[in-house]
Short mmCIF file of C-alpha atoms in Angstrom, two decimals:
data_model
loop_
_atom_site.label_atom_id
_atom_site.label_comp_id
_atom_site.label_asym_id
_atom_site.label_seq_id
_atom_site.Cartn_x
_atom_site.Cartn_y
_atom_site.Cartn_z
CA UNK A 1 133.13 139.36 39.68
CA UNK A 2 132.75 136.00 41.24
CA UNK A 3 135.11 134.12 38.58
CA UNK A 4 138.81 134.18 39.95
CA UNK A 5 142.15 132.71 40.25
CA UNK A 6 140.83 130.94 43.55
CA UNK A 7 137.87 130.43 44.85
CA UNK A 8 134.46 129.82 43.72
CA UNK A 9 131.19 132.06 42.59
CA UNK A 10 130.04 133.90 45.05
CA UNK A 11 126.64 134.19 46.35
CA UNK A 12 123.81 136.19 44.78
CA UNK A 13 124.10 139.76 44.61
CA UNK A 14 127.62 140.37 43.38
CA UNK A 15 128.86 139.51 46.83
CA UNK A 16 131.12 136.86 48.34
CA UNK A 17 132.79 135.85 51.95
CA UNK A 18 132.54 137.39 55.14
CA UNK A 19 132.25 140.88 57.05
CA UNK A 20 135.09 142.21 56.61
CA UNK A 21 134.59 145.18 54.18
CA UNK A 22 138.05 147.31 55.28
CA UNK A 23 139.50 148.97 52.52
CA UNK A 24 143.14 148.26 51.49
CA UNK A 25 145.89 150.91 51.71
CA UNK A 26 146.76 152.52 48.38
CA UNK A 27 149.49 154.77 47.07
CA UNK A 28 148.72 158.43 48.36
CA UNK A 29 148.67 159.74 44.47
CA UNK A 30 149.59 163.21 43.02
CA UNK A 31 151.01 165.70 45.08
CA UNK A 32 153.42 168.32 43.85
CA UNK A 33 153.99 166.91 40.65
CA UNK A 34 151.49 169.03 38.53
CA UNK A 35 148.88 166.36 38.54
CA UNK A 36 145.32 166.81 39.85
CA UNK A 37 145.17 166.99 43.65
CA UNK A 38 143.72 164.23 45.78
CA UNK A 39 141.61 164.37 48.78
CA UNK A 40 142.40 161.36 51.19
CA UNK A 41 139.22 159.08 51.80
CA UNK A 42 137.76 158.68 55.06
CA UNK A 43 134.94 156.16 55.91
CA UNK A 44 131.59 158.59 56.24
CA UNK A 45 130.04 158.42 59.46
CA UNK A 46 126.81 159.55 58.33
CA UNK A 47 125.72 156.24 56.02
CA UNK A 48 125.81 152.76 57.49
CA UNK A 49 129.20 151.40 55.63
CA UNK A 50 128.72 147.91 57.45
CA UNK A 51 128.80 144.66 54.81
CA UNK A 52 125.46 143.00 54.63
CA UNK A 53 125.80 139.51 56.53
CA UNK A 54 125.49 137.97 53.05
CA UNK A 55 128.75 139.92 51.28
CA UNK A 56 131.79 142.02 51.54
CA UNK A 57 130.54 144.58 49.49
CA UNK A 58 128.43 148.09 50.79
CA UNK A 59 125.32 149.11 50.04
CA UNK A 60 126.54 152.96 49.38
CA UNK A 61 128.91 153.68 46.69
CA UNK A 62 130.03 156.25 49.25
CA UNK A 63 132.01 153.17 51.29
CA UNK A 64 133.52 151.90 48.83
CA UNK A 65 136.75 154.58 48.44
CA UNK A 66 136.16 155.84 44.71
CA UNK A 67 135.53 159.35 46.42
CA UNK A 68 137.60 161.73 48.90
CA UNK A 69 134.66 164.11 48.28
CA UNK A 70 131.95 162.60 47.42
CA UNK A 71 129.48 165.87 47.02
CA UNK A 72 132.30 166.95 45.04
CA UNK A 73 133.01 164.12 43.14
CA UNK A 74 137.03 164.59 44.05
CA UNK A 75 138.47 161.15 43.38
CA UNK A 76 139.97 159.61 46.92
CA UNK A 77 144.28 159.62 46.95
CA UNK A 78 145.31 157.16 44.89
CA UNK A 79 142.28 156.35 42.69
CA UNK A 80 143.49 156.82 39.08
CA UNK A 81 141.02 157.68 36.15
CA UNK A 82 142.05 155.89 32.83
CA UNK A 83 140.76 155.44 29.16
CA UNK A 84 141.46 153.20 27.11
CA UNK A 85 143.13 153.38 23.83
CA UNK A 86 140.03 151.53 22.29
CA UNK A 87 136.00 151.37 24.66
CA UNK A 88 133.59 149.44 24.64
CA UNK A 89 130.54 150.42 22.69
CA UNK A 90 128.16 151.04 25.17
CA UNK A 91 125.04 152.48 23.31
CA UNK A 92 126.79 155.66 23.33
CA UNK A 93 126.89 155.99 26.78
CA UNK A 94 129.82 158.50 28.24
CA UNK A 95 131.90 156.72 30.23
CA UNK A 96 135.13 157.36 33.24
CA UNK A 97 136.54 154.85 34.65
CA UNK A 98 138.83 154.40 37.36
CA UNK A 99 140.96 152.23 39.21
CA UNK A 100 142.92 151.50 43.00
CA UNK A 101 146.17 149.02 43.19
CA UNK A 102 147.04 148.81 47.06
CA UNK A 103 149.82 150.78 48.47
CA UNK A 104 153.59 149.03 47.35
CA UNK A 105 151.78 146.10 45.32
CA UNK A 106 152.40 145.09 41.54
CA UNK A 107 150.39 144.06 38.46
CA UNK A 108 151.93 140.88 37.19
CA UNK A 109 152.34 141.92 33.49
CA UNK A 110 154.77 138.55 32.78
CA UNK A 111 152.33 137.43 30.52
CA UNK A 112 151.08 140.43 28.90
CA UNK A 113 148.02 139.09 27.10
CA UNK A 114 146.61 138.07 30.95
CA UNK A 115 147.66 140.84 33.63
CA UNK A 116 146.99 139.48 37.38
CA UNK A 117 145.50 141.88 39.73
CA UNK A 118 146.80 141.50 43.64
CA UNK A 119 144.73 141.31 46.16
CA UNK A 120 142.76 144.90 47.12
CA UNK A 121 142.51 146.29 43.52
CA UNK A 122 139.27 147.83 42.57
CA UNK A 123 137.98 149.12 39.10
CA UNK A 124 134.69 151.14 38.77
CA UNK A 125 132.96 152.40 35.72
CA UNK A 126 130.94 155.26 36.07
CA UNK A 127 127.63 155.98 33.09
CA UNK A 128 126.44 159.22 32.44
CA UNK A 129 123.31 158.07 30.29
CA UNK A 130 120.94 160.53 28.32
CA UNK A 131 117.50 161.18 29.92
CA UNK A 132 114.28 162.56 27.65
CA UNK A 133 115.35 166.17 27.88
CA UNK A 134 118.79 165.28 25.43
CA UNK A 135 121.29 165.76 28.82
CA UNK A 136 124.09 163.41 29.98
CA UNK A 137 123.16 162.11 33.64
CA UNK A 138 125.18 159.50 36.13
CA UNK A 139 122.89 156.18 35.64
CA UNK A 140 125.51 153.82 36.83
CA UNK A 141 128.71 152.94 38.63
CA UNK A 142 130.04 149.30 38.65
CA UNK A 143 132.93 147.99 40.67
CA UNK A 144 135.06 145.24 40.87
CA UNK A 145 137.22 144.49 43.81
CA UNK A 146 139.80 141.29 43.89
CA UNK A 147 139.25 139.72 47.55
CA UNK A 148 141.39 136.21 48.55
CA UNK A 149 138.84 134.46 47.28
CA UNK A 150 138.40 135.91 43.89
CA UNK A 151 136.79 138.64 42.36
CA UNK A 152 133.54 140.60 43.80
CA UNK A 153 131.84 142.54 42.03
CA UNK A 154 128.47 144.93 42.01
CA UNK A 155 126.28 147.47 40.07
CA UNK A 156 125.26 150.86 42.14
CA UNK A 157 122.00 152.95 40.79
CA UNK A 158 122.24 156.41 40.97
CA UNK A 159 119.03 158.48 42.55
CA UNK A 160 117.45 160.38 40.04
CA UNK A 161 119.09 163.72 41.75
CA UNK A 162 122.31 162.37 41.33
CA UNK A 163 123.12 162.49 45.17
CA UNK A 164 123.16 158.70 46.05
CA UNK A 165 123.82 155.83 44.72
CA UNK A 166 123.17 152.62 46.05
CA UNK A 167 123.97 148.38 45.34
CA UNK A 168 121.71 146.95 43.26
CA UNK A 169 119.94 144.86 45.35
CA UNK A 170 118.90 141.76 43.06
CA UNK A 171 120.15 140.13 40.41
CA UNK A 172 118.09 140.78 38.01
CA UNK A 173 119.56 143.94 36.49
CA UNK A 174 117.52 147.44 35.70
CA UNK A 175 116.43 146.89 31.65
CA UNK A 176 115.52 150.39 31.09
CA UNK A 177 117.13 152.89 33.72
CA UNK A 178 114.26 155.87 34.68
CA UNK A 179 113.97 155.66 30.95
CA UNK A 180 117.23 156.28 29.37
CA UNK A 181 117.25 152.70 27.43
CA UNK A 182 120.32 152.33 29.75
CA UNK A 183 120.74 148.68 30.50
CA UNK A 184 122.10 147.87 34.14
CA UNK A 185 123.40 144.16 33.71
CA UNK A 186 122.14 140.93 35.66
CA UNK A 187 124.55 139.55 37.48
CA UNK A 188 124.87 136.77 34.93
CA UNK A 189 125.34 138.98 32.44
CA UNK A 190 128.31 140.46 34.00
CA UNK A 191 130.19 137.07 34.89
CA UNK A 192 128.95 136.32 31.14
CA UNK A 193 131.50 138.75 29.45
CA UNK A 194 134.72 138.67 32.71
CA UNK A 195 135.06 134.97 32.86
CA UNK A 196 136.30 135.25 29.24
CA UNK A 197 139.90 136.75 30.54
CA UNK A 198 141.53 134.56 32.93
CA UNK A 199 141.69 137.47 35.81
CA UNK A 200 138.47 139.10 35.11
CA UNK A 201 139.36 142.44 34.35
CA UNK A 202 138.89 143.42 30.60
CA UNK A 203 139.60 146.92 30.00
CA UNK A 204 143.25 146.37 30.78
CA UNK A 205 146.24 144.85 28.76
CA UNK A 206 148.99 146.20 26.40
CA UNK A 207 147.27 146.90 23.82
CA UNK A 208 144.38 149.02 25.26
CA UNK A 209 147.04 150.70 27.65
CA UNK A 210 149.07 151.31 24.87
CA UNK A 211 149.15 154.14 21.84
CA UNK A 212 146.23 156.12 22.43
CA UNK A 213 145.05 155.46 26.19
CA UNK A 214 144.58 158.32 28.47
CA UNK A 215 145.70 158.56 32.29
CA UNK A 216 147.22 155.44 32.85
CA UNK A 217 149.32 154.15 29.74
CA UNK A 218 151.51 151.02 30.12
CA UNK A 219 154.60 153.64 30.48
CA UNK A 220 153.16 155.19 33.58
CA UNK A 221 152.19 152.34 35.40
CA UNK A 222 156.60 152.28 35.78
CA UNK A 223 156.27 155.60 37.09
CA UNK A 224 153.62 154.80 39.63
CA UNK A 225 155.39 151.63 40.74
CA UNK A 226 152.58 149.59 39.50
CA UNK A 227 155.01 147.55 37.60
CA UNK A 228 158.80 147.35 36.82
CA UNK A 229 159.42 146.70 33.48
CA UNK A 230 157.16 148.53 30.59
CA UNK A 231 158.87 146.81 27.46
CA UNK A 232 157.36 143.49 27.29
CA UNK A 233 154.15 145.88 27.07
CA UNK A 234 155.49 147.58 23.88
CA UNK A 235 153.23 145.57 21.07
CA UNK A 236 151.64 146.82 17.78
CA UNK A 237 148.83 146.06 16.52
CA UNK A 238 149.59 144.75 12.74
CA UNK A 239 148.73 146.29 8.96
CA UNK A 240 147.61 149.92 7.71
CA UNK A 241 145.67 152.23 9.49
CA UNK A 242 142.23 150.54 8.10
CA UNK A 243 143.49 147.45 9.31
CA UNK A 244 144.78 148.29 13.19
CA UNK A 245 141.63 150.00 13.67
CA UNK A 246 139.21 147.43 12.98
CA UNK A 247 141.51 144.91 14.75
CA UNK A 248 141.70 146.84 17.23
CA UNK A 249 137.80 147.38 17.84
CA UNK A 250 137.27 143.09 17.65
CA UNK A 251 139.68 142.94 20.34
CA UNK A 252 138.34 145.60 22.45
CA UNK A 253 134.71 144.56 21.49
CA UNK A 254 134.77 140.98 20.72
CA UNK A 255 137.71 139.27 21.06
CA UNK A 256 138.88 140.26 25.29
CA UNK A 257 135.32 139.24 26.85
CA UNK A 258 133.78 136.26 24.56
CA UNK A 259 135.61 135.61 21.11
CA UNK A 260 138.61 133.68 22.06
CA UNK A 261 140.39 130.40 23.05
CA UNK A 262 139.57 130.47 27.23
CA UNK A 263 137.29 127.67 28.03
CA UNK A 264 135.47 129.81 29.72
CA UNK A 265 134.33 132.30 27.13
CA UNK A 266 130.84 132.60 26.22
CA UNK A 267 132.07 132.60 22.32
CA UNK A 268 134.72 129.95 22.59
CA UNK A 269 132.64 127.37 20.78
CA UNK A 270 132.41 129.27 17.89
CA UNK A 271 135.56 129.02 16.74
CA UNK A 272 135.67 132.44 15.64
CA UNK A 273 138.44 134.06 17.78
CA UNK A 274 138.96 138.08 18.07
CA UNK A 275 141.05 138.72 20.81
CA UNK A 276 144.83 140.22 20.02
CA UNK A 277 147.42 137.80 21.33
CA UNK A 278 151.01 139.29 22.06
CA UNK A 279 152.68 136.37 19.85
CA UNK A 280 150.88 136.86 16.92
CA UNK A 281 151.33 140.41 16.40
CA UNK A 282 153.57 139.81 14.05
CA UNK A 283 151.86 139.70 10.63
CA UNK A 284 147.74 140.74 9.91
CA UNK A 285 147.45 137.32 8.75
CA UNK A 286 148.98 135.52 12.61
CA UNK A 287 146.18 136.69 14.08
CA UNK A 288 143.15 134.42 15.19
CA UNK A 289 140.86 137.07 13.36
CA UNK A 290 142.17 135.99 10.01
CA UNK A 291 143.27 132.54 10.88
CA UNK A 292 139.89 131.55 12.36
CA UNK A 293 137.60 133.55 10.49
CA UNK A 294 138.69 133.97 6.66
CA UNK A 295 136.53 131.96 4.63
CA UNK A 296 135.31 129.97 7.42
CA UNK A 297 131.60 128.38 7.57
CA UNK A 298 129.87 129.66 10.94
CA UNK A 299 129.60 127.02 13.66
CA UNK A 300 126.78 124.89 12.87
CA UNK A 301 124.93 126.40 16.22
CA UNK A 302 125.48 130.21 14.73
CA UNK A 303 122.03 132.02 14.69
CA UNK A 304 120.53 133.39 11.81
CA UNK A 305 117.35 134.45 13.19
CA UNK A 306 116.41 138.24 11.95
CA UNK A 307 118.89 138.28 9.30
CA UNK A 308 117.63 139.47 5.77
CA UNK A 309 119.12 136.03 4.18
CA UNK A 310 118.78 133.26 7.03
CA UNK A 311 120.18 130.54 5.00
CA UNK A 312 123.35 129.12 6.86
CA UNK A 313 124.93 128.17 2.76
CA UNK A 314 125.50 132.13 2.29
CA UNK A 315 127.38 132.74 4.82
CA UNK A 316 131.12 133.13 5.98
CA UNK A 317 132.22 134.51 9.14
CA UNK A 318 134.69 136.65 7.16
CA UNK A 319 134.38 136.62 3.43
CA UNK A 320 137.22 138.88 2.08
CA UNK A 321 136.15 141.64 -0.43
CA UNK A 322 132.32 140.76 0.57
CA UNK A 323 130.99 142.10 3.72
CA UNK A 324 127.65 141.47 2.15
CA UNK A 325 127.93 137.76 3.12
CA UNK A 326 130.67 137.95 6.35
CA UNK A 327 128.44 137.17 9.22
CA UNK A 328 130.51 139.08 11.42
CA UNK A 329 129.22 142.47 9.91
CA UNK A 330 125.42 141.04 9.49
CA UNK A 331 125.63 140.20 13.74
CA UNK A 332 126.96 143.76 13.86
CA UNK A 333 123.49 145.26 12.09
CA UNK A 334 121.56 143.39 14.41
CA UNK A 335 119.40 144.12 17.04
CA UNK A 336 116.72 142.59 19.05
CA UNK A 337 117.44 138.84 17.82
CA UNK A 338 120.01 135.88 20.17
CA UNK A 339 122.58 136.15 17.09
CA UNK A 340 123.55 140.40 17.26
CA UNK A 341 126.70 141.40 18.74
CA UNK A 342 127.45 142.38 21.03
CA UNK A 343 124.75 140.08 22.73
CA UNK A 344 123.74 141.54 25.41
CA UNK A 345 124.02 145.19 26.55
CA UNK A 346 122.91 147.10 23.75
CA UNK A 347 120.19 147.94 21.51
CA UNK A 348 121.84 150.56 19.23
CA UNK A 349 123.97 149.60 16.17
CA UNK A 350 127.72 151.06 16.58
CA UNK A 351 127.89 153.00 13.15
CA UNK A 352 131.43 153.80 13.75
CA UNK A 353 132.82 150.38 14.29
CA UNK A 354 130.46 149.05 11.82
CA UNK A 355 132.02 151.22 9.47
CA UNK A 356 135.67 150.12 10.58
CA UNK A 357 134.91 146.20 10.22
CA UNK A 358 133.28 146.86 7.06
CA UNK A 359 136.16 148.72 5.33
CA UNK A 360 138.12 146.26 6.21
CA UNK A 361 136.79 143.28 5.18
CA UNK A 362 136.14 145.79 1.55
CA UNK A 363 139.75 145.94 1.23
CA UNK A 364 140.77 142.38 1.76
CA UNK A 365 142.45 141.67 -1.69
CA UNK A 366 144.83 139.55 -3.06
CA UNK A 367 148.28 139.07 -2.97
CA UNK A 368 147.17 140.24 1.07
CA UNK A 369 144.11 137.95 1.59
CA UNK A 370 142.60 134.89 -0.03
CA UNK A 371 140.50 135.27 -2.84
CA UNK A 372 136.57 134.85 -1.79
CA UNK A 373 135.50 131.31 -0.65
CA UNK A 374 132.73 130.25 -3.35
#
């Protein structure tokens, strides 16, 4: 998605470079060992799989090698669908996502806080989105693909009947999607959240491919000769139950995308840092969660706009034993107003992770935590 380890943004429309839209050769996928069968892609003839002059990306999702079968919906050889140990809220939106490493090449998982993707790997995200009759139908697929010169990246729209699904062909993003409330992003909305991990992908690292994560887990990527060694993968997130889960939601939710220490991340100026970092997985109280938020004034741009007490003196962004004044959990509430989180791509409150954050915070006592700043 335009942001990359080389090269610049690419042009409007989610597209970058030149013609050449040939797909790279991936590992053939199951066969006889008991997992799902595969059927092998093959470029339709019938749709016009030609880059526009302006991109490397096609028009029809059909092109782009997700499906063997597309009618079907059988994933092409060597597509893998994954889930990660913890989502992204998404408005409640049911989600599959998948992903393509080329035939005989490697993740570089050295640094396992900041995997790097080679060239030729793809990710889409497919949304099945409720329409007015209470049923789940496909709204949206995205997809990323790493070229030479960085990351491209694109939103299709699904037809109403569910039989095509085409680029979106501005940037200007679908607000309300045939009237789901589904959200299709504008393209700066997407580079928004990926420039915030230094390869652009953010569903993927050791901690959401570990303990819990369905399809691919940081074990099998050995086994599928993705990578070599699994064991600098093997982390932990710290504490009790209470406390892994709600830091395990800020990373997934907050922390990956906009709440941490990259330059680039739209939250970096805040302070207020989220994201799970392999070397400080030691203790609850090593990580940038409760070294940069406990008992910490906002930044002195925070927003309190739409809050029920907008005066900057009452709050923290973590205030142990008081979610009551721990800004974090008021930004959660919101909706509708700059300062609710996530900012952009939602309108509906996550009750469950609300409910995590907020248990948490109930429970910070002493000897554990601080006592409350005043």
């Amino acid at each position: 998605m335009g942001c990359s380890s080389g090269g610049g943004d690419p042009p409007p429309g989610g597209q970058a470079g030149g013609p050449d839209v040939s797909m790279p050769e991936v590992d053939a996928g199951p066969d006889d060992s008991g997992e799902p069968a595969c059927v092998e892609y093959a470029m339709p003839t019938d749709v016009d799989c030609a880059a526009p002059l302006d991109g490397v990306l096609p028009v029809d999702l059909r092109c782009t090698g997700l499906y063997g079968d597309f009618d079907k919906r059988e994933l092409a050889c060597g597509v893998l669908e994954y889930k990660p140990a913890v989502e992204l809220w998404s408005d409640g939106a049911a989600k599959r996502r998948f992903v393509s490493i080329p035939k005989g090449q490697r993740v570089d998982v050295s640094n396992p806080d900041a995997f790097v993707y080679p060239e030729g790997t793809q990710f889409w995200k497919e949304f099945r989105v409720k329409g007015a009759d209470g049923a789940l139908r496909l709204g949206e697929t995205r997809l990323l693909r790493k070229m030479a010169a960085g990351w491209v990246y694109t939103s299709y729209v699904w037809s109403e009947d569910e039989r095509q699904a085409i680029q979106m062909q501005n940037d200007f993003g679908v607000p309300d999607l045939y009237g789901t409330g589904h959200m299709v992003p504008t393209r700066d909305q997407c580079k928004e959240c990926h420039v915030g991990r230094a390869d652009f992908v953010l569903g993927w690292d050791a901690l959401m491919l570990g303990p819990g994560a369905e399809g691919v887990t940081r074990e099998s990527l050995v086994a599928l000769g993705v990578i070599e060694d699994a064991s600098p993968l093997a982390l932990t997130i710290p504490g009790d139950e209470v406390e892994r889960q709600a830091l395990g939601y800020l990373h997934a939710n907050c922390g990956v995308s906009c709440h941490n220490d990259l330059p680039e991340s739209a939250a970096h100026d805040t302070g207020l840092y989220l994201r799970l970092e392999a070397s400080e997985l030691g203790s609850v109280a090593a990580t940038d969660a409760v070294r940069t938020g406990m008992n910490k004034r906002p930044a002195e741009n925070a927003k309190y706009e739409g809050l029920k007490n907008p005066d900057p003196a009452n709050w923290y962004d973590i205030r142990p034993g008081d979610p009551a004044r721990s800004l974090l959990v008021a930004r959660q509430e919101l909706r509708g107003f700059e300062g609710q989180m996530p900012r952009i791509g939602t309108r509906q409150v996550d009750d469950t992770g609300l409910q995590l954050v907020t248990r948490w915070i109930q429970g910070m006592t002493e000897p554990n935590y601080p006592p409350p700043g005043p």
